[in-house]
PDB file of C-alpha atoms in Angstrom:
ATOM      1  CA  MET A   1      -7.565 -29.344  10.847  1.00 59.00           C
ATOM      2  CA  PRO A   2      -6.854 -29.586   7.097  1.00 65.00           C
ATOM      3  CA  ASP A   3      -3.704 -28.064   5.612  1.00 90.00           C
ATOM      4  CA  GLU A   4      -5.794 -26.432   2.884  1.00 93.00           C
ATOM      5  CA  ILE A   5      -9.215 -24.801   2.754  1.00 93.00           C
ATOM      6  CA  SER A   6     -11.188 -22.935   0.097  1.00 94.00           C
ATOM      7  CA  ILE A   7     -11.681 -19.210   0.433  1.00 93.00           C
ATOM      8  CA  GLN A   8     -15.439 -19.768   0.531  1.00 92.00           C
ATOM      9  CA  GLU A   9     -15.109 -22.101   3.545  1.00 91.00           C
ATOM     10  CA  ALA A  10     -12.630 -19.787   5.267  1.00 92.00           C
ATOM     11  CA  GLN A  11     -14.793 -16.661   4.934  1.00 90.00           C
ATOM     12  CA  GLY A  12     -17.460 -17.861   7.300  1.00 87.00           C
ATOM     13  CA  ASN A  13     -15.145 -19.284   9.939  1.00 89.00           C
ATOM     14  CA  LEU A  14     -11.954 -17.230  10.064  1.00 89.00           C
ATOM     15  CA  LYS A  15     -12.054 -16.769  13.838  1.00 90.00           C
ATOM     16  CA  GLY A  16     -12.474 -20.515  14.371  1.00 92.00           C
ATOM     17  CA  LEU A  17      -9.697 -21.338  11.911  1.00 91.00           C
ATOM     18  CA  ILE A  18      -7.285 -19.020  13.700  1.00 89.00           C
ATOM     19  CA  ALA A  19      -8.227 -20.456  17.095  1.00 90.00           C
ATOM     20  CA  GLY A  20      -7.725 -24.003  15.821  1.00 90.00           C
ATOM     21  CA  LEU A  21      -4.202 -23.501  14.472  1.00 89.00           C
ATOM     22  CA  ALA A  22      -1.410 -24.989  16.534  1.00 89.00           C
ATOM     23  CA  PRO A  23       1.627 -22.726  17.148  1.00 86.00           C
ATOM     24  CA  GLY A  24       3.667 -22.572  13.950  1.00 83.00           C
ATOM     25  CA  ALA A  25       0.994 -24.390  11.910  1.00 90.00           C
ATOM     26  CA  GLU A  26       0.048 -23.167   8.447  1.00 92.00           C
ATOM     27  CA  LEU A  27      -3.261 -23.232   6.595  1.00 94.00           C
ATOM     28  CA  VAL A  28      -3.311 -22.550   2.851  1.00 95.00           C
ATOM     29  CA  ILE A  29      -6.398 -20.743   1.572  1.00 95.00           C
ATOM     30  CA  THR A  30      -7.301 -21.530  -2.026  1.00 95.00           C
ATOM     31  CA  ASP A  31      -9.518 -19.987  -4.674  1.00 95.00           C
ATOM     32  CA  ARG A  32     -10.549 -22.390  -7.422  1.00 94.00           C
ATOM     33  CA  GLU A  33      -7.946 -24.862  -6.141  1.00 92.00           C
ATOM     34  CA  ARG A  34      -5.112 -22.315  -6.489  1.00 95.00           C
ATOM     35  CA  PRO A  35      -3.301 -21.099  -3.349  1.00 95.00           C
ATOM     36  CA  VAL A  36      -4.027 -17.404  -2.697  1.00 96.00           C
ATOM     37  CA  ALA A  37      -3.066 -16.905   0.958  1.00 94.00           C
ATOM     38  CA  LYS A  38      -1.456 -18.602   3.906  1.00 94.00           C
ATOM     39  CA  LEU A  39      -2.650 -18.355   7.491  1.00 92.00           C
ATOM     40  CA  VAL A  40       0.252 -18.950   9.882  1.00 90.00           C
ATOM     41  CA  ALA A  41      -0.190 -19.314  13.623  1.00 87.00           C
ATOM     42  CA  GLU A  42       2.192 -17.338  15.780  1.00 83.00           C
ATOM     43  CA  VAL A  43       4.792 -19.393  17.599  1.00 77.00           C
ATOM     44  CA  ALA A  44       4.489 -19.000  21.373  1.00 68.00           C
ATOM     45  CA  GLY A  45       6.838 -16.352  22.697  1.00 64.00           C
ATOM     46  CA  SER A  46       7.505 -14.787  19.309  1.00 62.00           C
ATOM     47  CA  SER A  47       6.661 -11.212  18.542  1.00 60.00           C
ATOM     48  CA  VAL A  48       5.767  -9.407  15.366  1.00 61.00           C
ATOM     49  CA  LYS A  49       7.654  -6.364  16.628  1.00 67.00           C
ATOM     50  CA  THR A  50      11.089  -5.840  15.180  1.00 70.00           C
ATOM     51  CA  ALA A  51      14.105  -4.187  16.692  1.00 76.00           C
ATOM     52  CA  LYS A  52      14.472  -0.483  16.013  1.00 84.00           C
ATOM     53  CA  ARG A  53      16.595   0.080  12.924  1.00 82.00           C
ATOM     54  CA  GLN A  54      19.920   1.758  13.340  1.00 87.00           C
ATOM     55  CA  GLY A  55      21.894   3.170  10.447  1.00 88.00           C
ATOM     56  CA  GLY A  56      25.590   3.635   9.978  1.00 89.00           C
ATOM     57  CA  GLN A  57      26.811   0.043   9.991  1.00 88.00           C
ATOM     58  CA  LEU A  58      28.556   0.516   6.631  1.00 88.00           C
ATOM     59  CA  LYS A  59      29.773   4.077   7.200  1.00 89.00           C
ATOM     60  CA  GLY A  60      33.031   4.619   5.340  1.00 90.00           C
ATOM     61  CA  GLN A  61      32.660   1.384   3.367  1.00 93.00           C
ATOM     62  CA  ILE A  62      30.412   2.618   0.573  1.00 90.00           C
ATOM     63  CA  ALA A  63      31.169   5.349  -1.946  1.00 90.00           C
ATOM     64  CA  ILE A  64      28.760   6.876  -4.437  1.00 89.00           C
ATOM     65  CA  ALA A  65      30.256   8.302  -7.606  1.00 90.00           C
ATOM     66  CA  ALA A  66      29.897  12.066  -8.095  1.00 91.00           C
ATOM     67  CA  ASP A  67      28.071  11.492 -11.409  1.00 88.00           C
ATOM     68  CA  PHE A  68      25.714   8.839  -9.989  1.00 88.00           C
ATOM     69  CA  ASP A  69      22.562  10.795 -10.938  1.00 86.00           C
ATOM     70  CA  LYS A  70      23.737  11.739 -14.443  1.00 87.00           C
ATOM     71  CA  LEU A  71      22.472   9.529 -17.253  1.00 86.00           C
ATOM     72  CA  PRO A  72      24.747   8.852 -20.217  1.00 87.00           C
ATOM     73  CA  GLY A  73      23.616  10.982 -23.201  1.00 86.00           C
ATOM     74  CA  ASP A  74      22.235   8.133 -25.312  1.00 90.00           C
ATOM     75  CA  ILE A  75      20.163   6.756 -22.449  1.00 89.00           C
ATOM     76  CA  ALA A  76      18.900  10.201 -21.429  1.00 87.00           C
ATOM     77  CA  GLU A  77      17.872  10.815 -25.040  1.00 87.00           C
ATOM     78  CA  ALA A  78      16.064   7.457 -25.212  1.00 90.00           C
ATOM     79  CA  PHE A  79      14.007   8.483 -22.186  1.00 89.00           C
ATOM     80  CA  GLY A  80      13.378  11.967 -23.534  1.00 86.00           C
ATOM     81  CA  ALA A  81      15.468  13.517 -20.763  1.00 80.00           C
ATOM     82  CA  GLY A  82      18.284  14.818 -22.951  1.00 61.00           C
ATOM     83  CA  GLU A  83      19.712  18.208 -22.146  1.00 57.00           C
ATOM     84  CA  GLU A  84      17.936  21.024 -23.959  1.00 53.00           C
TER      85      GLU A  84
END
């Protein structure tokens, strides 16, 4: 299987292209000889699922200043958000 294929060629045979990719193999899809997409075969045993996110790892290590949301006067004025 080639490492690169035009989008026109890929459109009619996407299912066959996917089936023909070896685990971990990549196929670059081009449009007018410019890469526009990459088809990557899943590696056996891998999963697209990710572990559930858990917050709090940096608790107590990060501080946000009390005036974090307040723009300096000159910048607020430049954006038209000056106090009225």
